[in-house]
PDB file of C-alpha atoms (C1' of nucleotides) in Angstrom:
ATOM      1  CA  MET D   1     137.127  45.400 113.344  1.00 48.00           C
ATOM      2  CA  ALA D   2     136.105  46.543 110.002  1.00 41.00           C
ATOM      3  CA  ALA D   3     137.831  49.720 109.049  1.00 39.00           C
ATOM      4  CA  ALA D   4     136.289  52.383 111.207  1.00 40.00           C
ATOM      5  CA  ARG D   5     138.262  55.346 110.010  1.00 40.00           C
ATOM      6  CA  ARG D   6     137.092  57.600 107.157  1.00 42.00           C
ATOM      7  CA  THR D   7     137.913  61.266 107.303  1.00 45.00           C
ATOM      8  CA  GLU D   8     136.412  61.781 110.687  1.00 44.00           C
ATOM      9  CA  ALA D   9     134.355  64.602 109.304  1.00 43.00           C
ATOM     10  CA  GLY D  10     130.971  63.753 110.701  1.00 43.00           C
ATOM     11  CA  SER D  11     131.373  62.783 114.303  1.00 42.00           C
ATOM     12  CA  SER D  12     131.902  65.874 116.360  1.00 48.00           C
ATOM     13  CA  ALA D  13     132.382  63.772 119.426  1.00 52.00           C
ATOM     14  CA  ALA D  14     135.233  61.775 117.892  1.00 45.00           C
ATOM     15  CA  PRO D  15     137.497  64.222 116.051  1.00 68.00           C
ATOM     16  CA  ASN D  16     140.907  63.567 114.648  1.00 87.00           C
ATOM     17  CA  ALA D  17     144.012  63.993 116.736  1.00 90.00           C
ATOM     18  CA  ALA D  18     144.885  67.111 114.776  1.00 92.00           C
ATOM     19  CA  ILE D  19     141.417  68.548 115.309  1.00 93.00           C
ATOM     20  CA  ALA D  20     141.588  67.778 119.008  1.00 93.00           C
ATOM     21  CA  ALA D  21     144.988  69.463 119.219  1.00 94.00           C
ATOM     22  CA  ILE D  22     143.623  72.562 117.531  1.00 95.00           C
ATOM     23  CA  TRP D  23     140.606  72.697 119.818  1.00 94.00           C
ATOM     24  CA  ARG D  24     142.942  72.278 122.759  1.00 93.00           C
ATOM     25  CA  VAL D  25     145.094  75.208 121.731  1.00 93.00           C
ATOM     26  CA  VAL D  26     142.088  77.415 121.039  1.00 94.00           C
ATOM     27  CA  ALA D  27     140.533  76.468 124.357  1.00 94.00           C
ATOM     28  CA  ALA D  28     143.815  77.449 126.013  1.00 92.00           C
ATOM     29  CA  LEU D  29     143.403  81.052 124.838  1.00 91.00           C
ATOM     30  CA  ARG D  30     142.505  83.083 127.873  1.00 89.00           C
ATOM     31  CA  ARG D  31     140.410  86.196 128.102  1.00 87.00           C
ATOM     32  CA  GLY D  32     142.040  89.208 126.486  1.00 84.00           C
ATOM     33  CA  THR D  33     144.335  87.013 124.424  1.00 87.00           C
ATOM     34  CA  VAL D  34     144.238  86.462 120.682  1.00 91.00           C
ATOM     35  CA  ALA D  35     146.272  84.297 118.337  1.00 92.00           C
ATOM     36  CA  SER D  36     146.575  83.970 114.579  1.00 93.00           C
ATOM     37  CA  TYR D  37     145.618  80.833 112.678  1.00 95.00           C
ATOM     38  CA  GLY D  38     149.230  80.123 111.819  1.00 94.00           C
ATOM     39  CA  THR D  39     150.254  80.480 115.450  1.00 93.00           C
ATOM     40  CA  VAL D  40     147.485  78.214 116.662  1.00 94.00           C
ATOM     41  CA  ALA D  41     148.378  75.650 114.032  1.00 94.00           C
ATOM     42  CA  ALA D  42     152.030  75.795 115.016  1.00 92.00           C
ATOM     43  CA  ARG D  43     151.212  75.430 118.711  1.00 92.00           C
ATOM     44  CA  ALA D  44     148.987  72.487 117.805  1.00 93.00           C
ATOM     45  CA  GLY D  45     151.936  70.802 116.137  1.00 92.00           C
ATOM     46  CA  LEU D  46     150.692  71.557 112.636  1.00 92.00           C
ATOM     47  CA  PRO D  47     153.065  73.965 110.906  1.00 91.00           C
ATOM     48  CA  ARG D  48     151.734  75.540 107.723  1.00 92.00           C
ATOM     49  CA  ARG D  49     148.263  74.256 108.435  1.00 94.00           C
ATOM     50  CA  ALA D  50     146.541  77.572 109.234  1.00 95.00           C
ATOM     51  CA  ARG D  51     143.639  76.770 106.935  1.00 95.00           C
ATOM     52  CA  TYR D  52     143.034  73.521 108.706  1.00 95.00           C
ATOM     53  CA  VAL D  53     142.510  75.464 111.912  1.00 95.00           C
ATOM     54  CA  GLY D  54     139.605  77.316 110.334  1.00 95.00           C
ATOM     55  CA  ALA D  55     138.032  74.081 109.179  1.00 94.00           C
ATOM     56  CA  ALA D  56     138.451  72.590 112.640  1.00 94.00           C
ATOM     57  CA  LEU D  57     136.852  75.590 114.292  1.00 95.00           C
ATOM     58  CA  ARG D  58     133.985  75.533 111.832  1.00 93.00           C
ATOM     59  CA  MET D  59     133.200  71.907 112.560  1.00 91.00           C
ATOM     60  CA  ALA D  60     133.578  72.432 116.313  1.00 92.00           C
ATOM     61  CA  PRO D  61     130.262  72.252 118.187  1.00 91.00           C
ATOM     62  CA  ARG D  62     129.162  75.042 120.502  1.00 91.00           C
ATOM     63  CA  SER D  63     129.020  72.507 123.316  1.00 90.00           C
ATOM     64  CA  LEU D  64     132.773  72.806 123.602  1.00 90.00           C
ATOM     65  CA  ASP D  65     132.426  76.528 124.244  1.00 92.00           C
ATOM     66  CA  LEU D  66     135.503  77.212 122.146  1.00 93.00           C
ATOM     67  CA  PRO D  67     136.670  80.831 122.069  1.00 95.00           C
ATOM     68  CA  TRP D  68     136.886  80.797 118.276  1.00 95.00           C
ATOM     69  CA  HIS D  69     136.541  84.568 118.275  1.00 95.00           C
ATOM     70  CA  ARG D  70     140.024  84.780 119.775  1.00 94.00           C
ATOM     71  CA  VAL D  71     141.490  83.288 116.620  1.00 95.00           C
ATOM     72  CA  VAL D  72     142.219  85.807 113.885  1.00 94.00           C
ATOM     73  CA  ALA D  73     144.232  85.990 110.679  1.00 94.00           C
ATOM     74  CA  ALA D  74     147.768  87.338 110.336  1.00 91.00           C
ATOM     75  CA  GLY D  75     148.257  90.865 111.619  1.00 87.00           C
ATOM     76  CA  GLY D  76     145.202  90.580 113.818  1.00 90.00           C
ATOM     77  CA  ARG D  77     142.858  90.896 110.866  1.00 92.00           C
ATOM     78  CA  ILE D  78     139.504  89.185 111.071  1.00 94.00           C
ATOM     79  CA  ALA D  79     139.281  86.347 108.587  1.00 94.00           C
ATOM     80  CA  PHE D  80     135.613  86.890 107.818  1.00 93.00           C
ATOM     81  CA  LYS D  81     134.325  89.291 105.242  1.00 90.00           C
ATOM     82  CA  PRO D  82     133.831  92.823 106.592  1.00 88.00           C
ATOM     83  CA  GLY D  83     130.172  93.508 107.328  1.00 88.00           C
ATOM     84  CA  SER D  84     129.280  89.852 107.437  1.00 90.00           C
ATOM     85  CA  ALA D  85     127.286  88.440 110.324  1.00 91.00           C
ATOM     86  CA  ALA D  86     130.146  86.281 111.569  1.00 93.00           C
ATOM     87  CA  TYR D  87     132.466  89.264 111.259  1.00 93.00           C
ATOM     88  CA  ARG D  88     130.341  91.457 113.486  1.00 93.00           C
ATOM     89  CA  GLU D  89     129.786  88.552 115.829  1.00 94.00           C
ATOM     90  CA  GLN D  90     133.503  88.013 116.301  1.00 94.00           C
ATOM     91  CA  ARG D  91     134.236  91.694 116.653  1.00 93.00           C
ATOM     92  CA  ARG D  92     131.465  92.034 119.215  1.00 94.00           C
ATOM     93  CA  ARG D  93     132.817  89.144 121.235  1.00 94.00           C
ATOM     94  CA  LEU D  94     136.378  90.469 121.083  1.00 93.00           C
ATOM     95  CA  VAL D  95     135.287  93.862 122.338  1.00 92.00           C
ATOM     96  CA  ALA D  96     133.252  92.165 125.044  1.00 93.00           C
ATOM     97  CA  GLU D  97     136.424  90.359 126.089  1.00 91.00           C
ATOM     98  CA  GLY D  98     138.237  93.636 126.492  1.00 88.00           C
ATOM     99  CA  ILE D  99     140.206  93.358 123.268  1.00 89.00           C
ATOM    100  CA  VAL D 100     140.644  96.521 121.240  1.00 87.00           C
ATOM    101  CA  VAL D 101     139.336  96.186 117.703  1.00 89.00           C
ATOM    102  CA  VAL D 102     139.956  98.906 115.156  1.00 86.00           C
ATOM    103  CA  ARG D 103     139.056  98.667 111.498  1.00 83.00           C
ATOM    104  CA  GLY D 104     138.685  94.913 111.650  1.00 85.00           C
ATOM    105  CA  ARG D 105     142.021  94.571 113.389  1.00 87.00           C
ATOM    106  CA  VAL D 106     142.875  93.595 116.915  1.00 88.00           C
ATOM    107  CA  ARG D 107     145.912  94.300 119.022  1.00 80.00           C
ATOM    108  CA  LEU D 108     147.831  91.169 118.243  1.00 71.00           C
ATOM    109  CA  PRO D 109     150.761  90.594 120.636  1.00 63.00           C
ATOM    110  CA  ARG D 110     154.203  89.871 119.262  1.00 60.00           C
ATOM    111  CA  ALA D 111     155.438  86.316 118.914  1.00 54.00           C
ATOM    112  CA  ALA D 112     157.574  86.657 122.054  1.00 47.00           C
ATOM    113  CA  ASP D 113     154.708  88.066 124.069  1.00 56.00           C
ATOM    114  CA  LEU D 114     152.372  85.470 122.689  1.00 60.00           C
ATOM    115  CA  ASP D 115     154.738  82.751 123.745  1.00 61.00           C
ATOM    116  CA  ALA D 116     154.781  84.210 127.219  1.00 56.00           C
ATOM    117  CA  LEU D 117     151.017  84.499 127.264  1.00 58.00           C
ATOM    118  CA  LEU D 118     150.489  80.931 126.202  1.00 60.00           C
ATOM    119  CA  TRP D 119     153.185  79.252 128.215  1.00 60.00           C
ATOM    120  CA  GLY D 120     153.735  81.795 130.967  1.00 54.00           C
ATOM    121  CA  GLY D 121     150.116  81.808 132.087  1.00 53.00           C
ATOM    122  CA  GLY D 122     149.579  78.220 132.952  1.00 52.00           C
ATOM    123  CA  CYS D 123     149.432  74.849 131.332  1.00 51.00           C
TER     124      CYS D 123
ATOM    125  C1'  DG Q   1     145.276  61.251  89.430  1.00 92.24           C
ATOM    126  C1'  DT Q   2     143.405  65.950  88.369  1.00 92.24           C
ATOM    127  C1'  DT Q   3     140.788  70.022  89.664  1.00 92.24           C
ATOM    128  C1'  DG Q   4     138.669  73.120  92.741  1.00 92.24           C
ATOM    129  C1'  DT Q   5     138.194  75.163  97.117  1.00 92.24           C
ATOM    130  C1'  DG Q   6     139.281  77.192 101.763  1.00 92.24           C
ATOM    131  C1'  DA Q   7     137.412  81.000 109.131  1.00 92.24           C
ATOM    132  C1'  DC Q   8     145.440  81.507 105.849  1.00 92.24           C
ATOM    133  C1'  DA Q   9     150.368  83.620 105.129  1.00 92.24           C
ATOM    134  C1'  DT Q  10     153.681  86.220 102.665  1.00 92.24           C
ATOM    135  C1'  DT Q  11     155.475  89.157  99.190  1.00 92.24           C
ATOM    136  C1'  DA Q  12     155.021  92.426  95.550  1.00 92.24           C
ATOM    137  C1'  DT Q  13     152.962  96.547  93.518  1.00 92.24           C
TER     138       DT Q  13
ATOM    139  C1'  DC C   1     147.784 101.020 104.089  1.00 92.24           C
ATOM    140  C1'  DA C   2     144.835  98.170 100.373  1.00 92.24           C
ATOM    141  C1'  DT C   3     144.703  94.909  96.698  1.00 92.24           C
ATOM    142  C1'  DA C   4     146.703  91.261  93.746  1.00 92.24           C
ATOM    143  C1'  DA C   5     149.254  87.420  93.007  1.00 92.24           C
ATOM    144  C1'  DT C   6     151.521  83.230  94.657  1.00 92.24           C
ATOM    145  C1'  DG C   7     152.504  79.599  97.945  1.00 92.24           C
ATOM    146  C1'  DC C   8     151.080  76.283 101.147  1.00 92.24           C
ATOM    147  C1'  DC C   9     148.575  71.995 102.644  1.00 92.24           C
ATOM    148  C1'  DA C  10     144.634  69.070 103.246  1.00 92.24           C
ATOM    149  C1'  DC C  11     140.181  67.489 101.743  1.00 92.24           C
ATOM    150  C1'  DA C  12     136.066  66.657  98.447  1.00 92.24           C
ATOM    151  C1'  DA C  13     134.174  65.449  93.949  1.00 92.24           C
TER     152       DA C  13
END
DNA sequence: GTTGTGACATTAT
DNA sequence: CATAATGCCACAA
């Protein structure tokens, strides 16, 4: 086999293990639940890789139906620029999910609660 | 190997 | 509470 690796940046159907792990964690977020990039990265086995989560979500196809809108920055702040299309899109979806959004911030559960939400709900 | 960039996080002011 | 600066880590040119 002649070196079939590269950076795995093109094929959406054959992502990296890290990307797959991130998608898995994001897909595990249930309705009414939100998590920060750092938390998602940590749960995906990638500590300190919050930025990588964003890249993974960006490259993720809509076919996966990933709840990317449930992933926010630290403190529940939306990572997108206020007023931007993506910003309003995410906020709209969050509100539609029953999540309270105020001034670009969402009610982000504490680490303990988040742990319970992620692991106490099902797996 | 260096430089620049990014859907972040944390700390300081 | 908002903004600035710094740190972090991976990837692209």
